[in-house]
Short mmCIF file of C-alpha atoms and ligand atoms in Angstrom, two decimals:
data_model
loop_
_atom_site.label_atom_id
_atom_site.label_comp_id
_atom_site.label_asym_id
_atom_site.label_seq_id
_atom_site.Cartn_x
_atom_site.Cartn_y
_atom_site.Cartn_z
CA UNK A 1 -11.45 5.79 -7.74
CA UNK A 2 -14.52 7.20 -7.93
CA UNK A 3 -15.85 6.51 -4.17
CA UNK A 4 -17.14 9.31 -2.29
CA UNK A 5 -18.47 7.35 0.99
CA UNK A 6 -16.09 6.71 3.49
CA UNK A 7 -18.71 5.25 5.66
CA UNK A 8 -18.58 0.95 6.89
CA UNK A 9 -15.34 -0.99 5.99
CA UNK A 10 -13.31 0.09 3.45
CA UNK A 11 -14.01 -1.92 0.01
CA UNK A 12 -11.24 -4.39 -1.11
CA UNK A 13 -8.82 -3.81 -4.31
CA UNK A 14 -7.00 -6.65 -3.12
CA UNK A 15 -7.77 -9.93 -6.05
CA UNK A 16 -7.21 -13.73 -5.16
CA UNK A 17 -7.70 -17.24 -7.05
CA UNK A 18 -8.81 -19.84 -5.15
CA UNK A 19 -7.41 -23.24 -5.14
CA UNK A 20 -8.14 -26.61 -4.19
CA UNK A 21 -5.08 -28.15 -3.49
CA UNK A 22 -6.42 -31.22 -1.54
CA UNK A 23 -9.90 -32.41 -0.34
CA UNK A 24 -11.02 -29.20 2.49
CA UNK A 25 -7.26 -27.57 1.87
CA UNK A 26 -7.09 -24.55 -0.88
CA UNK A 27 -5.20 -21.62 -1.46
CA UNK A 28 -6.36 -18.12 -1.97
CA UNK A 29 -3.53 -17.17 -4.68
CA UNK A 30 -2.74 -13.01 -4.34
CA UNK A 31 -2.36 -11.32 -7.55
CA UNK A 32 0.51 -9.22 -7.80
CA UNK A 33 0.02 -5.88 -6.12
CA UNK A 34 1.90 -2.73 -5.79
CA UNK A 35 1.22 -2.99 -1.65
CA UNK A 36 1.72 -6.52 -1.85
CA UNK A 37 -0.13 -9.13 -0.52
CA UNK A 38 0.24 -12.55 0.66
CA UNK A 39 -1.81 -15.92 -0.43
CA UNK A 40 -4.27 -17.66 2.53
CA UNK A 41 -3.99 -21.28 3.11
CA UNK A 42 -7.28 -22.45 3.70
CA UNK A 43 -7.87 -25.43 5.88
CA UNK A 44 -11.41 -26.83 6.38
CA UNK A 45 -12.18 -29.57 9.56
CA UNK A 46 -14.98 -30.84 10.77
CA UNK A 47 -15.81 -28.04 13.16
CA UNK A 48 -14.66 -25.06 11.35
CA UNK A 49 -11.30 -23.46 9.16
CA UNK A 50 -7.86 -22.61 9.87
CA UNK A 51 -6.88 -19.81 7.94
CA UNK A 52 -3.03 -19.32 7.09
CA UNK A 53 -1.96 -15.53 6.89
CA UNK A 54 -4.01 -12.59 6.80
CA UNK A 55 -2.34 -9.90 4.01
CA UNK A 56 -1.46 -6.23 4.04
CA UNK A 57 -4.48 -4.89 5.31
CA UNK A 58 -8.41 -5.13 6.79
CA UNK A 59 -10.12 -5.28 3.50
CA UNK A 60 -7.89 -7.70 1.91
CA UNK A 61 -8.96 -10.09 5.20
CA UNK A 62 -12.57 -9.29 3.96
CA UNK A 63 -12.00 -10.43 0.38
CA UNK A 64 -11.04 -13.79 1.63
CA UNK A 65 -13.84 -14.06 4.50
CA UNK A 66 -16.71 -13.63 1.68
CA UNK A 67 -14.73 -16.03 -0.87
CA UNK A 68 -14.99 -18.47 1.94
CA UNK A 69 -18.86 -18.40 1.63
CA UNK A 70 -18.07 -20.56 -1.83
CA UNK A 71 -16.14 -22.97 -0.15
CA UNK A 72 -17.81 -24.03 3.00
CA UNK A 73 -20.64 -22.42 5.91
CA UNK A 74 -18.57 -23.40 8.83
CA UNK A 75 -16.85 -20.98 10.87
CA UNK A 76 -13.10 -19.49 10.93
CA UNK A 77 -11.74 -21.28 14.38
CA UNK A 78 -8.04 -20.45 13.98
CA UNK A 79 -6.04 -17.86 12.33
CA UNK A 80 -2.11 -18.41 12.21
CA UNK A 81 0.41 -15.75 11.25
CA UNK A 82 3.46 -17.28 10.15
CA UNK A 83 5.50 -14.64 10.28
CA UNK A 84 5.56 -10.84 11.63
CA UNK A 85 5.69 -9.19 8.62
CA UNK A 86 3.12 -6.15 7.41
CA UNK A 87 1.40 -8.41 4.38
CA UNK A 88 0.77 -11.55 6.91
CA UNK A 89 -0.88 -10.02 9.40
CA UNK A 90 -2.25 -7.00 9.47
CA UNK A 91 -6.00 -8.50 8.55
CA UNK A 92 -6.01 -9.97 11.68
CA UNK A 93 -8.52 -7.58 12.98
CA UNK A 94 -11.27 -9.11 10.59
CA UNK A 95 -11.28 -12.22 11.53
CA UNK A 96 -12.29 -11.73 15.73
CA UNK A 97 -14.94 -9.50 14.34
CA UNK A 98 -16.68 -12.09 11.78
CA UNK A 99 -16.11 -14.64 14.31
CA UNK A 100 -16.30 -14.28 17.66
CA UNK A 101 -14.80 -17.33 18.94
CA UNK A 102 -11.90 -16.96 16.45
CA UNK A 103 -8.02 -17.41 18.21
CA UNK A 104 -5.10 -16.07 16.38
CA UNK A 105 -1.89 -18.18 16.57
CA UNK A 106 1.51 -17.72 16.20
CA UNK A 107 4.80 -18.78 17.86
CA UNK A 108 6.28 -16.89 20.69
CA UNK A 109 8.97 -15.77 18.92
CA UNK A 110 6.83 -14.46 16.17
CA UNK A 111 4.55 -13.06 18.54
CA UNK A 112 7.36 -11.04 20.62
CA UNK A 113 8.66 -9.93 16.91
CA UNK A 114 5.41 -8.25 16.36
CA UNK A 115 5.59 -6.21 19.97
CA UNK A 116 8.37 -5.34 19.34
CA UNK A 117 8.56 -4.77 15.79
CA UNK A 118 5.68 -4.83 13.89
CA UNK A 119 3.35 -2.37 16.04
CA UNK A 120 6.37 0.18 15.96
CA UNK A 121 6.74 -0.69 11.77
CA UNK A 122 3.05 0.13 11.66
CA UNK A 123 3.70 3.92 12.87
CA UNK A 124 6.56 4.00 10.12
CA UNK A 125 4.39 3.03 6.94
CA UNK A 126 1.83 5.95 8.40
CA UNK A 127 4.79 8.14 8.64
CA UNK A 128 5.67 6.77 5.31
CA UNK A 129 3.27 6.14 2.51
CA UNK A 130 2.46 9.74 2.14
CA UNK A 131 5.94 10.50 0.61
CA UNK A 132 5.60 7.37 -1.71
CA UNK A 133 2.37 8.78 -2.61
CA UNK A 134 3.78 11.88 -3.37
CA UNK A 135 6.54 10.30 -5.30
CA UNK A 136 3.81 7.81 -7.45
CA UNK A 137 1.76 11.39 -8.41
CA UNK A 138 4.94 13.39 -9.28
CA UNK A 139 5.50 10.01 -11.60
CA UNK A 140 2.15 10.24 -13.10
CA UNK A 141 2.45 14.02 -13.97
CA UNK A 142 5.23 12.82 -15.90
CA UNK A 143 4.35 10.13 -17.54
CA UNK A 144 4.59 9.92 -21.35
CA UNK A 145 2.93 6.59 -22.07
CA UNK A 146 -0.85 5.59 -21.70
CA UNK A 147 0.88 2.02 -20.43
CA UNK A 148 2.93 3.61 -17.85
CA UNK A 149 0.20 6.22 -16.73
CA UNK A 150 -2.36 3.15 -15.77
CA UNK A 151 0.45 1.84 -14.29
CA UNK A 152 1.35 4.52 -11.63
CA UNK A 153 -2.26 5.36 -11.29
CA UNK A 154 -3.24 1.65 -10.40
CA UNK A 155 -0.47 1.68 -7.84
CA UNK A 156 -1.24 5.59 -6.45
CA UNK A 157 -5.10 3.93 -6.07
CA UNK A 158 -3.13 1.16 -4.14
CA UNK A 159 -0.43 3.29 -1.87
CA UNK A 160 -3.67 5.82 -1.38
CA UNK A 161 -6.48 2.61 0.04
CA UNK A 162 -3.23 1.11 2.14
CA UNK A 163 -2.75 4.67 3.87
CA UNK A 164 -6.07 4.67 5.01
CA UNK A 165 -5.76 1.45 6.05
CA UNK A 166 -2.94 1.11 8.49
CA UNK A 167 -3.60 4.56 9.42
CA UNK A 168 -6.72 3.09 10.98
CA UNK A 169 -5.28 -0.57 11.70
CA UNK A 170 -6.63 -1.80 14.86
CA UNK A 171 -3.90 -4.49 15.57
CA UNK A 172 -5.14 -8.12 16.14
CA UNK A 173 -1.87 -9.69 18.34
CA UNK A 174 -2.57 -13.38 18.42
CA UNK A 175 -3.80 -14.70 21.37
CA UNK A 176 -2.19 -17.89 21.78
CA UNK A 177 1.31 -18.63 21.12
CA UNK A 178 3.19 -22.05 21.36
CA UNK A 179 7.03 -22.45 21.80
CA UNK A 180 8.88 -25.15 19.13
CA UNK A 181 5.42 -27.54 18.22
CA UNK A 182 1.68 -27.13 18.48
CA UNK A 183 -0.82 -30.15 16.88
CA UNK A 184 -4.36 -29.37 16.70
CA UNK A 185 -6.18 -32.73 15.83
CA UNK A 186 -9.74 -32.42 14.39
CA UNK A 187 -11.39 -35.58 13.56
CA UNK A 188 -11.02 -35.89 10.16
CA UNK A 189 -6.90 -33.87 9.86
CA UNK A 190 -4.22 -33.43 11.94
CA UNK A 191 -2.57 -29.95 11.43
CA UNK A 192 0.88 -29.38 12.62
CA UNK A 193 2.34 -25.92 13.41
CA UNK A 194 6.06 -26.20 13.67
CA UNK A 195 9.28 -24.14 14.35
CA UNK A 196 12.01 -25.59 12.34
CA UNK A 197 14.55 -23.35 13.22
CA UNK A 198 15.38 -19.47 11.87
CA UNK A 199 15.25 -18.49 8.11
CA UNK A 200 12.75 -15.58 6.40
CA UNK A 201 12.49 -14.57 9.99
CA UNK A 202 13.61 -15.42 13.62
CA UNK A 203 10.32 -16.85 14.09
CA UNK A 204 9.05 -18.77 10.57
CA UNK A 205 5.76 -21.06 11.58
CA UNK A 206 5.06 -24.04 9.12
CA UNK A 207 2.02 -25.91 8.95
CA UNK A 208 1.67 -29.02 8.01
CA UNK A 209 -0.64 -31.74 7.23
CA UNK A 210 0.44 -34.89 7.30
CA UNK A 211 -2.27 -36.88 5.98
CA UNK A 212 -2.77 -34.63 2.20
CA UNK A 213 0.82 -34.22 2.60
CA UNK A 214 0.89 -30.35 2.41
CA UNK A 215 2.86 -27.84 3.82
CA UNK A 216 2.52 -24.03 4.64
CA UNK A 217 5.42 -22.16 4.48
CA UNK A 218 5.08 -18.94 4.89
CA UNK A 219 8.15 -16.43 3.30
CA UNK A 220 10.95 -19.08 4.45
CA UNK A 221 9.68 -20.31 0.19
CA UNK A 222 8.54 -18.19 -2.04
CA UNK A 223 8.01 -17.96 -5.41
CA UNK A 224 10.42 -15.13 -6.39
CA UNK A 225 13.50 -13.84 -4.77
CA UNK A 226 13.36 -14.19 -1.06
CA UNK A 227 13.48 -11.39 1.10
CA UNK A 228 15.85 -11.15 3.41
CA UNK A 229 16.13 -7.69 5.01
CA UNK A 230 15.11 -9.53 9.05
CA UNK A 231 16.43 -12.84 7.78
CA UNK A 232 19.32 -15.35 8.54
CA UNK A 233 20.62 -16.24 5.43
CA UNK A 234 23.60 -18.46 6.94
CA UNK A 235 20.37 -20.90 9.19
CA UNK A 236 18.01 -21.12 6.26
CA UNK A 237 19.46 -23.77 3.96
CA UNK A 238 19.72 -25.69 7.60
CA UNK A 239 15.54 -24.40 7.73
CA UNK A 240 14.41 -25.64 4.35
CA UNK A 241 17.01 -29.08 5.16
CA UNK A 242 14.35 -29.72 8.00
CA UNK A 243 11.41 -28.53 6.19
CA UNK A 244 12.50 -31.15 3.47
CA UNK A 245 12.27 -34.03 5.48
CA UNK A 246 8.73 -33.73 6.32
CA UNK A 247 6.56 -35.78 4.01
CA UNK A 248 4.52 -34.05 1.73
CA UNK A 249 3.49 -32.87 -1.88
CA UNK A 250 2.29 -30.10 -2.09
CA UNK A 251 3.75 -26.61 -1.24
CA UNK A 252 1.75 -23.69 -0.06
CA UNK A 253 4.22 -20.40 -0.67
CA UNK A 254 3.49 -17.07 0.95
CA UNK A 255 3.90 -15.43 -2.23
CA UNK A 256 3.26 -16.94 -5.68
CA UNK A 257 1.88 -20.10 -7.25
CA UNK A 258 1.55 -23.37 -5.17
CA UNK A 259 4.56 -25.77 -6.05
CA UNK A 260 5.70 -29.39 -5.39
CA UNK A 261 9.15 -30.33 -3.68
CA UNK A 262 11.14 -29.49 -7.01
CA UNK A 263 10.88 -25.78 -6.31
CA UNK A 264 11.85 -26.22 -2.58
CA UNK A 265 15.32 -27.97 -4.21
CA UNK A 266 15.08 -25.05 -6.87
CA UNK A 267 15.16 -22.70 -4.02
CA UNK A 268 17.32 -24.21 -1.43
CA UNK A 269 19.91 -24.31 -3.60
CA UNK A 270 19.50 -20.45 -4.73
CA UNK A 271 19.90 -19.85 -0.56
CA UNK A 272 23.36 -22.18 -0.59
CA UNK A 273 24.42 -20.96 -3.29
CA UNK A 274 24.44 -17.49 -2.70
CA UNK A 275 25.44 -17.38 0.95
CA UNK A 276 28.77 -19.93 0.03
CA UNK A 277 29.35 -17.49 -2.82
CA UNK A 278 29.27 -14.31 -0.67
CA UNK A 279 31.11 -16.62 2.37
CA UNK A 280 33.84 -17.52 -0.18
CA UNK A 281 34.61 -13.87 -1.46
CA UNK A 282 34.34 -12.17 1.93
CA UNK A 283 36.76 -14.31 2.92
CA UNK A 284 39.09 -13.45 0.42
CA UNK A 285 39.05 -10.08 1.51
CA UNK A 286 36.32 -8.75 -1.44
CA UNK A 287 34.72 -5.68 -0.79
CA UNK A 288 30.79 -5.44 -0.77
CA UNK A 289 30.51 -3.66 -4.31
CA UNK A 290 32.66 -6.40 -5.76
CA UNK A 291 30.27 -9.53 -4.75
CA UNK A 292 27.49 -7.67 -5.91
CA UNK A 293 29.40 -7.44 -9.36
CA UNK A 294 30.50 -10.96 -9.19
CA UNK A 295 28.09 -13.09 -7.93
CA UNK A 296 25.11 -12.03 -9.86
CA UNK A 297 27.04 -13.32 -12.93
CA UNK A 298 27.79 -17.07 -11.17
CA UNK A 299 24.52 -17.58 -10.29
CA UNK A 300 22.43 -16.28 -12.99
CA UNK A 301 22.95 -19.35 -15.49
CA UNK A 302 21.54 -21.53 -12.80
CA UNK A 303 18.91 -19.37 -11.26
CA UNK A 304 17.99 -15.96 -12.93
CA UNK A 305 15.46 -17.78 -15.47
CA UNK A 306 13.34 -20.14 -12.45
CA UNK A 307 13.41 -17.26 -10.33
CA UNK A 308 12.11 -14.33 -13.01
CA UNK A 309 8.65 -16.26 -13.42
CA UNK A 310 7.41 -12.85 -11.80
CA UNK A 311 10.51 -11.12 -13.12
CA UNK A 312 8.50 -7.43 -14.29
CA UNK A 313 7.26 -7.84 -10.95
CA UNK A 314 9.83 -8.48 -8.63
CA UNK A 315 13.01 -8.60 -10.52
CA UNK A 316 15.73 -11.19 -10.07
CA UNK A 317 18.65 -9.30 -10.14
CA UNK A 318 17.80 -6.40 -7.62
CA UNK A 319 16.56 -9.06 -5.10
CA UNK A 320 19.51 -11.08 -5.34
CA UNK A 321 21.46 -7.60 -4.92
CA UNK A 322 19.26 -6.92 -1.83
CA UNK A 323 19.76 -10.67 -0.34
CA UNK A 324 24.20 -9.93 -0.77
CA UNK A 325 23.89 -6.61 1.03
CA UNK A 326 22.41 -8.78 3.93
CA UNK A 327 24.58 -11.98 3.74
CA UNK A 328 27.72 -9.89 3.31
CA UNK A 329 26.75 -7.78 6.59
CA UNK A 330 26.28 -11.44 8.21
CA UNK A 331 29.58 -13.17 7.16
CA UNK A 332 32.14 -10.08 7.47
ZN1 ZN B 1 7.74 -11.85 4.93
#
């Protein structure tokens, strides 16, 4: 980085595609990031956009609010945050400021999540990131290869910008929150925000439009292995059961390319799967380190190759390692 003004808003490293997915309805597609960010749904109405998600920090908000310029004039009305995590929401703060009239939404549950969670997980990355940081330049010093020296210094550029970020993260709670169902009907789309029930989170928000037949879904599908450190592994095949019998086409992920409904069967049955696997050896009496020796091997036939589509990125195997830890812990 060669910057040397810290003056007005910091300037974004964060890098989206846009996508039309449906007449007014695209996707701003996140590329892989060391501080990782989430895609936007973008929703366009009559008399203004809905914005889906926010991303990992202020200037990643911004990237999207001037790539908006090449899509339409009108306004941001509503922001939703489907979820509490770090990369959906902490661009909120943008959005109130480019538009004044702007009202964040979420669900109640996801709402409460954030007080109670989020603002005290926001104090923990500040706390945090600087040891990462000095991890990443220890790395570099190290380094042997020109390959792996870009590397680390791409992602020091990144762990150094998110610092200052969330160091100086105003927090943008939403300021309306709806219990199980909330419809906002424009004039030319209805857009559903729904609660189907606990998965990537106690509190996952869909939205969904009917009419293109599109859905939003947040983490509860994503394109590589889920995470599921504050998740319910045993409710979400129960989640994505609901989810299924909505009508639509097109899916929206939080994380990777937009899909149709042959990924949501790809990755329901990853979810089964692996919970009855881990359900069936706990309650033979297996031991923690011996599902996580012998389940990888049942499922990888099925899954390791759809699920490794970002595999340098976010490998297959350590996920799925991650997502027994937390399934075990459930079931035992
Ligand atoms: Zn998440």
């Amino acid at each position: 980085m060669d910057c040397c003004s810290h003056e007005g808003p910091a300037k974004g490293d964060a890098k989206f595609d846009f996508k039309k997915i449906a007449d007014g309805v695209h996707v701003a597609v996140a590329a892989p990031a060391y501080k990782v960010n989430c895609n936007t749904a973008i929703i366009e109405s009559d008399d203004g956009v809905v914005i889906v998600d926010t991303h990992s920090k202020p200037s990643a908000a911004r990237v999207i609010v001037e790539g908006l310029g090449d899509i339409t004039k009108k306004p941001v009305r509503y922001v939703v945050n489907t979820h509490f995590h770090w990369d959906h929401w902490h661009g909120n703060e943008v959005y109130p400021v480019a538009y004044p009239n702007a009202e964040i939404i979420t669900n109640q549950l996801t709402r409460e999540a954030m007080v109670r969670k989020g603002l005290k997980r926001i104090q923990d990355h500040v706390r945090q990131v600087p040891g990462e940081i000095a991890k990443l330049k220890a790395d570099l010093a190290a380094a042997k290869s020109p390959g792996d020296r870009a590397q680390l210094q791409a992602d020091l550029g990144h762990a150094e910008s998110y610092l200052a970020e969330v160091t100086a993260l105003r927090p943008a709670l939403p300021t309306m929150a709806f219990e199980r169902t909330m419809k906002l009907y424009r004039r030319d789309r209805e857009i559903h925000l729904l609660y189907l029930g606990r998965a990537h989170t106690e509190g996952d928000v869909f939205v969904f439009l009917p009419k293109e037949k599109v859905v939003v879904t947040g983490d509860a599908v994503i394109g590589w292995t889920p995470f599921m450190g504050d998740g319910y592994p045993e409710d979400w095949v129960a989640t994505l059961d609901r989810l299924a019998e909505l009508d639509f086409t097109h899916i929206i992920m939080g994380h990777g390319e937009p899909a149709g409904r042959d990924w949501l069967r790809t990755f329901r049955g990853y979810v089964h799967d692996m919970v009855e696997a881990v359900r069936e050896e706990a309650a033979r009496g297996a031991t923690l380190e011996d599902v996580q020796r012998r389940v990888p091997d049942r499922l990888a036939p099925t899954y390791e190759g759809p699920f490794s589509t970002y595999g340098d990125y976010r490998p297959w195997r350590a996920g799925l390692l991650r997502n027994i830890e937390r399934t075990y812990a459930m079931v035992s």
